[in-house]
mmCIF file of N, CA, C and O in Angstrom:
data_model
loop_
_atom_site.group_PDB
_atom_site.id
_atom_site.type_symbol
_atom_site.label_atom_id
_atom_site.label_comp_id
_atom_site.label_asym_id
_atom_site.label_seq_id
_atom_site.Cartn_x
_atom_site.Cartn_y
_atom_site.Cartn_z
ATOM 1 N N UNK A 1 102.729 -85.355 -91.166
ATOM 2 C CA UNK A 1 103.466 -85.303 -92.440
ATOM 3 C C UNK A 1 104.409 -84.631 -92.868
ATOM 4 O O UNK A 1 104.843 -83.725 -92.160
ATOM 5 N N UNK A 2 105.428 -84.970 -93.571
ATOM 6 C CA UNK A 2 107.152 -85.478 -93.286
ATOM 7 C C UNK A 2 107.276 -85.512 -94.944
ATOM 8 O O UNK A 2 106.975 -86.746 -95.130
ATOM 9 N N UNK A 3 107.697 -84.645 -95.880
ATOM 10 C CA UNK A 3 109.080 -84.697 -96.475
ATOM 11 C C UNK A 3 109.700 -85.124 -97.265
ATOM 12 O O UNK A 3 109.817 -83.383 -97.749
ATOM 13 N N UNK A 4 110.746 -84.716 -96.477
ATOM 14 C CA UNK A 4 112.261 -83.859 -96.301
ATOM 15 C C UNK A 4 112.909 -84.897 -97.361
ATOM 16 O O UNK A 4 113.401 -85.319 -97.718
ATOM 17 N N UNK A 5 113.654 -83.188 -98.027
ATOM 18 C CA UNK A 5 115.252 -82.742 -98.015
ATOM 19 C C UNK A 5 115.393 -84.229 -99.780
ATOM 20 O O UNK A 5 115.161 -85.554 -100.087
ATOM 21 N N UNK A 6 114.474 -83.530 -100.229
ATOM 22 C CA UNK A 6 114.264 -83.961 -102.306
ATOM 23 C C UNK A 6 113.719 -84.195 -102.467
ATOM 24 O O UNK A 6 113.247 -85.645 -103.869
ATOM 25 N N UNK A 7 112.360 -85.333 -101.537
ATOM 26 C CA UNK A 7 111.375 -86.411 -102.401
ATOM 27 C C UNK A 7 110.523 -85.375 -103.111
ATOM 28 O O UNK A 7 109.666 -86.252 -103.455
ATOM 29 N N UNK A 8 110.191 -84.059 -102.323
ATOM 30 C CA UNK A 8 108.924 -83.571 -103.419
ATOM 31 C C UNK A 8 108.966 -82.440 -104.357
ATOM 32 O O UNK A 8 110.348 -81.437 -103.999
ATOM 33 N N UNK A 9 108.156 -82.378 -105.426
ATOM 34 C CA UNK A 9 108.703 -81.072 -106.180
ATOM 35 C C UNK A 9 107.949 -80.395 -107.033
ATOM 36 O O UNK A 9 106.235 -81.279 -106.387
ATOM 37 N N UNK A 10 107.545 -79.369 -107.567
ATOM 38 C CA UNK A 10 106.494 -79.178 -107.847
ATOM 39 C C UNK A 10 105.970 -77.620 -106.613
ATOM 40 O O UNK A 10 105.935 -77.975 -105.718
ATOM 41 N N UNK A 11 104.729 -77.615 -107.678
ATOM 42 C CA UNK A 11 103.665 -77.146 -106.335
ATOM 43 C C UNK A 11 102.878 -77.908 -105.228
ATOM 44 O O UNK A 11 102.484 -78.946 -105.974
ATOM 45 N N UNK A 12 103.060 -77.068 -104.181
ATOM 46 C CA UNK A 12 102.353 -77.904 -103.337
ATOM 47 C C UNK A 12 100.639 -77.944 -102.947
ATOM 48 O O UNK A 12 100.356 -76.423 -104.086
ATOM 49 N N UNK A 13 100.457 -78.993 -102.469
ATOM 50 C CA UNK A 13 98.944 -79.118 -102.736
ATOM 51 C C UNK A 13 97.902 -78.155 -101.636
ATOM 52 O O UNK A 13 98.458 -78.465 -100.612
ATOM 53 N N UNK A 14 96.923 -77.405 -102.027
ATOM 54 C CA UNK A 14 96.410 -77.099 -101.343
ATOM 55 C C UNK A 14 95.882 -77.286 -100.397
ATOM 56 O O UNK A 14 95.466 -77.181 -99.310
ATOM 57 N N UNK A 15 95.390 -79.055 -100.873
ATOM 58 C CA UNK A 15 94.107 -79.331 -99.974
ATOM 59 C C UNK A 15 95.499 -80.244 -98.161
ATOM 60 O O UNK A 15 94.954 -80.373 -97.083
ATOM 61 N N UNK A 16 96.622 -80.298 -98.162
ATOM 62 C CA UNK A 16 98.031 -79.747 -97.057
ATOM 63 C C UNK A 16 97.012 -79.036 -95.941
ATOM 64 O O UNK A 16 97.279 -79.510 -94.860
ATOM 65 N N UNK A 17 96.384 -78.114 -96.305
ATOM 66 C CA UNK A 17 96.041 -76.658 -95.219
ATOM 67 C C UNK A 17 94.812 -77.369 -95.162
ATOM 68 O O UNK A 17 94.136 -76.579 -94.187
ATOM 69 N N UNK A 18 94.123 -78.047 -95.699
ATOM 70 C CA UNK A 18 92.737 -78.393 -94.681
ATOM 71 C C UNK A 18 93.153 -79.831 -94.170
ATOM 72 O O UNK A 18 91.495 -80.001 -93.772
ATOM 73 N N UNK A 19 93.714 -80.202 -93.894
ATOM 74 C CA UNK A 19 93.844 -81.095 -92.983
ATOM 75 C C UNK A 19 94.003 -81.199 -92.012
ATOM 76 O O UNK A 19 94.582 -80.905 -90.815
ATOM 77 N N UNK A 20 92.367 -81.041 -91.372
ATOM 78 C CA UNK A 20 92.754 -80.905 -89.742
ATOM 79 C C UNK A 20 92.792 -81.455 -88.368
ATOM 80 O O UNK A 20 93.364 -80.287 -86.992
ATOM 81 N N UNK A 21 93.516 -82.825 -88.786
ATOM 82 C CA UNK A 21 94.319 -83.429 -87.443
ATOM 83 C C UNK A 21 95.663 -83.392 -87.494
ATOM 84 O O UNK A 21 95.933 -83.894 -86.517
ATOM 85 N N UNK A 22 96.594 -82.295 -88.888
ATOM 86 C CA UNK A 22 97.466 -82.315 -88.699
ATOM 87 C C UNK A 22 97.971 -81.470 -87.372
ATOM 88 O O UNK A 22 97.463 -80.923 -86.977
ATOM 89 N N UNK A 23 99.689 -82.314 -86.997
ATOM 90 C CA UNK A 23 100.258 -81.959 -85.722
ATOM 91 C C UNK A 23 101.680 -80.921 -86.200
ATOM 92 O O UNK A 23 102.170 -79.768 -86.279
ATOM 93 N N UNK A 24 102.166 -81.960 -87.317
ATOM 94 C CA UNK A 24 103.222 -80.986 -87.944
ATOM 95 C C UNK A 24 103.698 -81.691 -89.975
ATOM 96 O O UNK A 24 103.059 -82.341 -89.829
ATOM 97 N N UNK A 25 104.216 -80.174 -89.864
ATOM 98 C CA UNK A 25 104.383 -80.200 -91.307
ATOM 99 C C UNK A 25 105.656 -80.081 -92.027
ATOM 100 O O UNK A 25 105.786 -78.514 -91.137
ATOM 101 N N UNK A 26 106.549 -80.878 -92.152
ATOM 102 C CA UNK A 26 108.081 -80.595 -92.875
ATOM 103 C C UNK A 26 108.562 -80.709 -94.137
ATOM 104 O O UNK A 26 108.532 -82.085 -94.466
ATOM 105 N N UNK A 27 108.007 -80.393 -94.589
ATOM 106 C CA UNK A 27 108.635 -80.275 -96.120
ATOM 107 C C UNK A 27 109.806 -79.505 -96.450
ATOM 108 O O UNK A 27 109.746 -78.706 -97.357
ATOM 109 N N UNK A 28 110.541 -79.549 -95.837
ATOM 110 C CA UNK A 28 111.493 -78.568 -95.514
ATOM 111 C C UNK A 28 112.910 -79.278 -96.389
ATOM 112 O O UNK A 28 112.750 -80.733 -96.729
ATOM 113 N N UNK A 29 113.787 -78.678 -97.660
ATOM 114 C CA UNK A 29 114.683 -79.014 -98.555
ATOM 115 C C UNK A 29 113.617 -80.065 -99.590
ATOM 116 O O UNK A 29 115.068 -80.639 -100.116
ATOM 117 N N UNK A 30 113.253 -79.220 -99.865
ATOM 118 C CA UNK A 30 112.635 -79.812 -101.364
ATOM 119 C C UNK A 30 112.830 -78.653 -102.650
ATOM 120 O O UNK A 30 113.724 -78.350 -102.179
ATOM 121 N N UNK A 31 111.776 -79.099 -103.850
ATOM 122 C CA UNK A 31 111.493 -78.541 -104.890
ATOM 123 C C UNK A 31 110.600 -77.949 -105.433
ATOM 124 O O UNK A 31 109.696 -77.786 -106.018
ATOM 125 N N UNK A 32 109.913 -77.124 -103.568
ATOM 126 C CA UNK A 32 108.355 -76.764 -103.843
ATOM 127 C C UNK A 32 108.671 -75.991 -104.766
ATOM 128 O O UNK A 32 109.305 -75.011 -104.257
ATOM 129 N N UNK A 33 107.456 -75.099 -105.206
ATOM 130 C CA UNK A 33 107.004 -74.100 -105.648
ATOM 131 C C UNK A 33 106.360 -73.242 -105.794
ATOM 132 O O UNK A 33 104.768 -73.801 -105.019
ATOM 133 N N UNK A 34 106.175 -72.433 -106.003
ATOM 134 C CA UNK A 34 104.052 -71.349 -105.704
ATOM 135 C C UNK A 34 104.285 -71.202 -104.628
ATOM 136 O O UNK A 34 105.633 -71.114 -104.191
ATOM 137 N N UNK A 35 102.814 -70.703 -103.607
ATOM 138 C CA UNK A 35 102.670 -69.685 -103.360
ATOM 139 C C UNK A 35 102.317 -71.128 -101.728
ATOM 140 O O UNK A 35 102.121 -71.635 -102.465
ATOM 141 N N UNK A 36 102.173 -70.411 -100.551
ATOM 142 C CA UNK A 36 102.148 -71.215 -99.199
ATOM 143 C C UNK A 36 100.965 -71.264 -98.959
ATOM 144 O O UNK A 36 99.698 -70.615 -99.632
ATOM 145 N N UNK A 37 99.999 -72.530 -99.449
ATOM 146 C CA UNK A 37 98.800 -73.164 -99.606
ATOM 147 C C UNK A 37 97.808 -71.970 -97.829
ATOM 148 O O UNK A 37 98.815 -71.434 -96.907
ATOM 149 N N UNK A 38 96.433 -71.820 -97.641
ATOM 150 C CA UNK A 38 96.574 -70.949 -96.645
ATOM 151 C C UNK A 38 96.046 -71.614 -95.672
ATOM 152 O O UNK A 38 95.041 -72.081 -95.557
ATOM 153 N N UNK A 39 97.100 -72.603 -95.117
ATOM 154 C CA UNK A 39 96.775 -72.785 -93.411
ATOM 155 C C UNK A 39 96.216 -71.980 -92.662
ATOM 156 O O UNK A 39 96.111 -70.524 -92.584
ATOM 157 N N UNK A 40 94.982 -72.293 -91.675
ATOM 158 C CA UNK A 40 94.550 -71.406 -90.560
ATOM 159 C C UNK A 40 92.993 -70.969 -91.352
ATOM 160 O O UNK A 40 92.246 -70.699 -90.676
ATOM 161 N N UNK A 41 92.737 -71.518 -92.528
ATOM 162 C CA UNK A 41 91.736 -71.109 -93.602
ATOM 163 C C UNK A 41 90.581 -72.595 -92.804
ATOM 164 O O UNK A 41 89.278 -71.920 -92.790
ATOM 165 N N UNK A 42 91.383 -73.106 -92.728
ATOM 166 C CA UNK A 42 89.810 -74.591 -91.619
ATOM 167 C C UNK A 42 90.770 -74.342 -90.724
ATOM 168 O O UNK A 42 92.021 -74.703 -89.993
ATOM 169 N N UNK A 43 90.094 -74.473 -89.699
ATOM 170 C CA UNK A 43 89.844 -74.807 -88.270
ATOM 171 C C UNK A 43 90.870 -76.063 -87.872
ATOM 172 O O UNK A 43 91.109 -76.521 -88.453
ATOM 173 N N UNK A 44 91.971 -75.551 -87.290
ATOM 174 C CA UNK A 44 93.315 -76.591 -86.884
ATOM 175 C C UNK A 44 93.230 -76.723 -85.647
ATOM 176 O O UNK A 44 94.351 -75.357 -85.350
ATOM 177 N N UNK A 45 92.957 -76.882 -84.545
ATOM 178 C CA UNK A 45 93.424 -77.280 -82.911
ATOM 179 C C UNK A 45 95.139 -77.355 -82.185
ATOM 180 O O UNK A 45 95.621 -77.562 -81.584
ATOM 181 N N UNK A 46 95.311 -78.191 -84.018
ATOM 182 C CA UNK A 46 97.236 -79.614 -83.345
ATOM 183 C C UNK A 46 97.742 -79.288 -83.879
ATOM 184 O O UNK A 46 98.743 -79.761 -83.855
ATOM 185 N N UNK A 47 98.076 -78.468 -85.425
ATOM 186 C CA UNK A 47 98.697 -77.930 -86.105
ATOM 187 C C UNK A 47 99.844 -76.850 -84.936
ATOM 188 O O UNK A 47 100.203 -76.184 -84.606
ATOM 189 N N UNK A 48 101.157 -77.483 -85.050
ATOM 190 C CA UNK A 48 101.955 -76.726 -84.147
ATOM 191 C C UNK A 48 103.558 -76.717 -84.721
ATOM 192 O O UNK A 48 104.160 -75.243 -84.589
ATOM 193 N N UNK A 49 103.499 -77.020 -85.923
ATOM 194 C CA UNK A 49 104.864 -77.116 -86.510
ATOM 195 C C UNK A 49 104.735 -76.984 -87.767
ATOM 196 O O UNK A 49 104.322 -78.005 -88.256
ATOM 197 N N UNK A 50 105.338 -75.946 -88.701
ATOM 198 C CA UNK A 50 105.323 -76.101 -90.183
ATOM 199 C C UNK A 50 106.501 -75.354 -90.727
ATOM 200 O O UNK A 50 106.834 -74.470 -89.535
ATOM 201 N N UNK A 51 106.798 -76.346 -91.400
ATOM 202 C CA UNK A 51 108.608 -76.657 -92.113
ATOM 203 C C UNK A 51 108.610 -76.165 -93.560
ATOM 204 O O UNK A 51 109.162 -77.514 -94.325
ATOM 205 N N UNK A 52 109.046 -75.548 -93.879
ATOM 206 C CA UNK A 52 109.412 -75.341 -95.702
ATOM 207 C C UNK A 52 110.062 -74.811 -96.129
ATOM 208 O O UNK A 52 110.639 -74.059 -97.147
ATOM 209 N N UNK A 53 111.292 -74.749 -95.011
ATOM 210 C CA UNK A 53 112.839 -74.337 -95.182
ATOM 211 C C UNK A 53 113.807 -75.014 -96.814
ATOM 212 O O UNK A 53 113.275 -76.103 -96.557
ATOM 213 N N UNK A 54 114.291 -74.074 -97.115
ATOM 214 C CA UNK A 54 114.671 -74.855 -98.339
ATOM 215 C C UNK A 54 114.161 -74.961 -99.934
ATOM 216 O O UNK A 54 114.519 -76.726 -99.917
ATOM 217 N N UNK A 55 112.809 -73.512 -99.784
ATOM 218 C CA UNK A 55 112.930 -75.001 -100.815
ATOM 219 C C UNK A 55 112.151 -73.277 -102.275
ATOM 220 O O UNK A 55 112.944 -72.356 -101.671
ATOM 221 N N UNK A 56 111.499 -72.954 -103.208
ATOM 222 C CA UNK A 56 112.392 -72.349 -103.819
ATOM 223 C C UNK A 56 109.967 -71.346 -103.701
ATOM 224 O O UNK A 56 109.521 -71.387 -104.966
ATOM 225 N N UNK A 57 109.710 -71.468 -102.648
ATOM 226 C CA UNK A 57 108.716 -70.759 -102.499
ATOM 227 C C UNK A 57 107.900 -69.206 -102.814
ATOM 228 O O UNK A 57 109.297 -68.713 -102.227
ATOM 229 N N UNK A 58 107.101 -68.455 -103.447
ATOM 230 C CA UNK A 58 106.939 -67.356 -103.473
ATOM 231 C C UNK A 58 105.422 -67.019 -103.434
ATOM 232 O O UNK A 58 105.136 -67.645 -102.842
ATOM 233 N N UNK A 59 105.692 -65.883 -103.522
ATOM 234 C CA UNK A 59 104.544 -65.212 -102.600
ATOM 235 C C UNK A 59 105.018 -64.417 -101.293
ATOM 236 O O UNK A 59 105.640 -64.854 -101.150
ATOM 237 N N UNK A 60 103.093 -63.743 -100.947
ATOM 238 C CA UNK A 60 103.130 -63.690 -99.776
ATOM 239 C C UNK A 60 103.436 -64.845 -98.827
ATOM 240 O O UNK A 60 103.268 -65.676 -98.596
ATOM 241 N N UNK A 61 103.601 -64.227 -97.152
ATOM 242 C CA UNK A 61 102.846 -65.357 -96.112
ATOM 243 C C UNK A 61 101.727 -65.091 -95.565
ATOM 244 O O UNK A 61 101.272 -64.085 -95.216
ATOM 245 N N UNK A 62 100.667 -65.977 -95.502
ATOM 246 C CA UNK A 62 99.681 -66.299 -95.297
ATOM 247 C C UNK A 62 98.813 -65.747 -94.213
ATOM 248 O O UNK A 62 99.579 -66.250 -93.379
ATOM 249 N N UNK A 63 97.969 -64.400 -94.031
ATOM 250 C CA UNK A 63 97.558 -64.200 -92.837
ATOM 251 C C UNK A 63 97.092 -64.384 -92.044
ATOM 252 O O UNK A 63 96.956 -64.986 -90.763
ATOM 253 N N UNK A 64 96.357 -66.213 -92.888
ATOM 254 C CA UNK A 64 95.383 -67.155 -91.721
ATOM 255 C C UNK A 64 96.171 -68.059 -91.177
ATOM 256 O O UNK A 64 95.877 -68.593 -90.723
ATOM 257 N N UNK A 65 97.435 -68.271 -91.055
ATOM 258 C CA UNK A 65 98.602 -68.374 -90.539
ATOM 259 C C UNK A 65 98.196 -68.624 -88.571
ATOM 260 O O UNK A 65 98.422 -69.126 -87.663
ATOM 261 N N UNK A 66 98.172 -66.666 -89.040
ATOM 262 C CA UNK A 66 97.968 -66.751 -87.924
ATOM 263 C C UNK A 66 97.022 -66.984 -86.523
ATOM 264 O O UNK A 66 96.321 -66.889 -85.230
ATOM 265 N N UNK A 67 96.093 -67.680 -87.830
ATOM 266 C CA UNK A 67 94.479 -67.746 -86.811
ATOM 267 C C UNK A 67 95.126 -70.246 -86.478
ATOM 268 O O UNK A 67 94.395 -70.456 -85.581
ATOM 269 N N UNK A 68 96.140 -70.272 -86.428
ATOM 270 C CA UNK A 68 96.603 -71.742 -85.946
ATOM 271 C C UNK A 68 96.964 -71.683 -84.689
ATOM 272 O O UNK A 68 98.002 -70.677 -84.143
ATOM 273 N N UNK A 69 96.099 -71.608 -83.371
ATOM 274 C CA UNK A 69 96.279 -71.709 -81.992
ATOM 275 C C UNK A 69 97.259 -71.973 -81.612
ATOM 276 O O UNK A 69 98.029 -72.034 -80.522
ATOM 277 N N UNK A 70 97.577 -73.679 -82.130
ATOM 278 C CA UNK A 70 98.689 -74.264 -80.765
ATOM 279 C C UNK A 70 99.958 -74.147 -82.134
ATOM 280 O O UNK A 70 101.379 -74.868 -81.744
ATOM 281 N N UNK A 71 100.363 -73.340 -83.348
ATOM 282 C CA UNK A 71 101.222 -73.307 -83.922
ATOM 283 C C UNK A 71 102.507 -72.899 -82.979
ATOM 284 O O UNK A 71 102.071 -71.587 -82.907
ATOM 285 N N UNK A 72 103.611 -72.660 -82.894
ATOM 286 C CA UNK A 72 104.611 -72.829 -82.418
ATOM 287 C C UNK A 72 105.906 -72.746 -83.194
ATOM 288 O O UNK A 72 107.420 -71.854 -82.668
ATOM 289 N N UNK A 73 106.378 -73.633 -84.171
ATOM 290 C CA UNK A 73 107.438 -73.209 -84.695
ATOM 291 C C UNK A 73 106.751 -72.882 -86.703
ATOM 292 O O UNK A 73 105.800 -73.458 -86.994
ATOM 293 N N UNK A 74 107.135 -72.301 -86.763
ATOM 294 C CA UNK A 74 107.124 -71.941 -88.658
ATOM 295 C C UNK A 74 108.555 -71.733 -89.096
ATOM 296 O O UNK A 74 108.784 -70.114 -88.392
ATOM 297 N N UNK A 75 109.216 -72.368 -89.860
ATOM 298 C CA UNK A 75 109.895 -72.009 -90.392
ATOM 299 C C UNK A 75 110.130 -71.970 -91.669
ATOM 300 O O UNK A 75 109.646 -72.859 -92.623
ATOM 301 N N UNK A 76 110.405 -70.144 -92.586
ATOM 302 C CA UNK A 76 109.882 -70.617 -94.015
ATOM 303 C C UNK A 76 111.495 -69.691 -94.037
ATOM 304 O O UNK A 76 111.784 -69.102 -95.453
ATOM 305 N N UNK A 77 112.269 -69.962 -93.898
ATOM 306 C CA UNK A 77 113.812 -69.734 -94.855
ATOM 307 C C UNK A 77 114.097 -70.091 -96.203
ATOM 308 O O UNK A 77 113.609 -71.364 -96.086
ATOM 309 N N UNK A 78 115.133 -69.024 -96.572
ATOM 310 C CA UNK A 78 115.743 -69.711 -97.745
ATOM 311 C C UNK A 78 114.491 -69.935 -98.859
ATOM 312 O O UNK A 78 114.212 -71.075 -99.536
ATOM 313 N N UNK A 79 113.738 -69.231 -98.891
ATOM 314 C CA UNK A 79 112.393 -69.427 -100.257
ATOM 315 C C UNK A 79 112.552 -68.526 -100.345
ATOM 316 O O UNK A 79 113.631 -67.638 -100.569
ATOM 317 N N UNK A 80 111.306 -67.716 -101.594
ATOM 318 C CA UNK A 80 111.708 -66.442 -102.057
ATOM 319 C C UNK A 80 110.508 -65.706 -101.812
ATOM 320 O O UNK A 80 109.654 -64.987 -102.883
ATOM 321 N N UNK A 81 109.969 -65.658 -100.795
ATOM 322 C CA UNK A 81 108.850 -64.983 -99.870
ATOM 323 C C UNK A 81 108.873 -63.608 -100.730
ATOM 324 O O UNK A 81 110.423 -62.617 -100.084
ATOM 325 N N UNK A 82 108.347 -62.876 -100.224
ATOM 326 C CA UNK A 82 107.752 -61.758 -100.855
ATOM 327 C C UNK A 82 106.537 -60.720 -99.089
ATOM 328 O O UNK A 82 105.675 -61.605 -98.633
ATOM 329 N N UNK A 83 107.077 -59.815 -99.703
ATOM 330 C CA UNK A 83 106.107 -58.483 -98.593
ATOM 331 C C UNK A 83 106.645 -58.976 -97.142
ATOM 332 O O UNK A 83 107.584 -59.125 -96.614
ATOM 333 N N UNK A 84 105.622 -57.895 -96.676
ATOM 334 C CA UNK A 84 105.520 -57.918 -94.888
ATOM 335 C C UNK A 84 105.557 -59.381 -94.101
ATOM 336 O O UNK A 84 105.030 -59.971 -94.944
ATOM 337 N N UNK A 85 105.992 -59.384 -93.173
ATOM 338 C CA UNK A 85 105.220 -60.541 -92.432
ATOM 339 C C UNK A 85 104.103 -60.199 -91.527
ATOM 340 O O UNK A 85 103.512 -59.043 -91.166
ATOM 341 N N UNK A 86 102.435 -60.830 -91.539
ATOM 342 C CA UNK A 86 101.538 -60.639 -91.118
ATOM 343 C C UNK A 86 101.080 -60.483 -89.556
ATOM 344 O O UNK A 86 101.943 -60.364 -88.833
ATOM 345 N N UNK A 87 101.065 -59.363 -89.462
ATOM 346 C CA UNK A 87 100.978 -58.909 -87.815
ATOM 347 C C UNK A 87 99.828 -60.050 -86.609
ATOM 348 O O UNK A 87 100.076 -60.206 -86.267
ATOM 349 N N UNK A 88 99.166 -60.738 -87.907
ATOM 350 C CA UNK A 88 98.489 -62.075 -87.668
ATOM 351 C C UNK A 88 99.140 -62.975 -86.677
ATOM 352 O O UNK A 88 98.999 -63.734 -85.799
ATOM 353 N N UNK A 89 100.687 -63.768 -87.151
ATOM 354 C CA UNK A 89 101.263 -63.607 -86.461
ATOM 355 C C UNK A 89 101.651 -62.893 -84.933
ATOM 356 O O UNK A 89 102.737 -64.260 -84.806
ATOM 357 N N UNK A 90 102.178 -61.924 -84.793
ATOM 358 C CA UNK A 90 102.416 -61.824 -82.872
ATOM 359 C C UNK A 90 104.125 -60.871 -84.113
ATOM 360 O O UNK A 90 103.659 -60.569 -84.918
ATOM 361 N N UNK A 91 104.899 -61.591 -82.420
ATOM 362 C CA UNK A 91 105.882 -61.204 -82.900
ATOM 363 C C UNK A 91 106.511 -61.595 -83.278
ATOM 364 O O UNK A 91 107.382 -62.517 -82.329
ATOM 365 N N UNK A 92 107.041 -62.051 -84.281
ATOM 366 C CA UNK A 92 107.141 -62.942 -85.685
ATOM 367 C C UNK A 92 108.942 -62.270 -85.462
ATOM 368 O O UNK A 92 109.117 -60.763 -84.836
#
């Protein structure tokens, strides 16, 4: 699922976190606001890459991301996230 460079705005739909067959989510460089949806709250053994860099996301990084066993890339830079990196993400 890829929506890069200015094609998406507003809050990210929570439903994207429940799509259990996704392998890649890249909504970098858009105008997304609000918090990150709870990726990892639904079993997903395929999701290897999440990229939301360059948006206006706020709030904490969900600890549930640590349940994504295939996750290799997590790009959240250039947002307004708060709090510490959850220990569930390992050696981040």
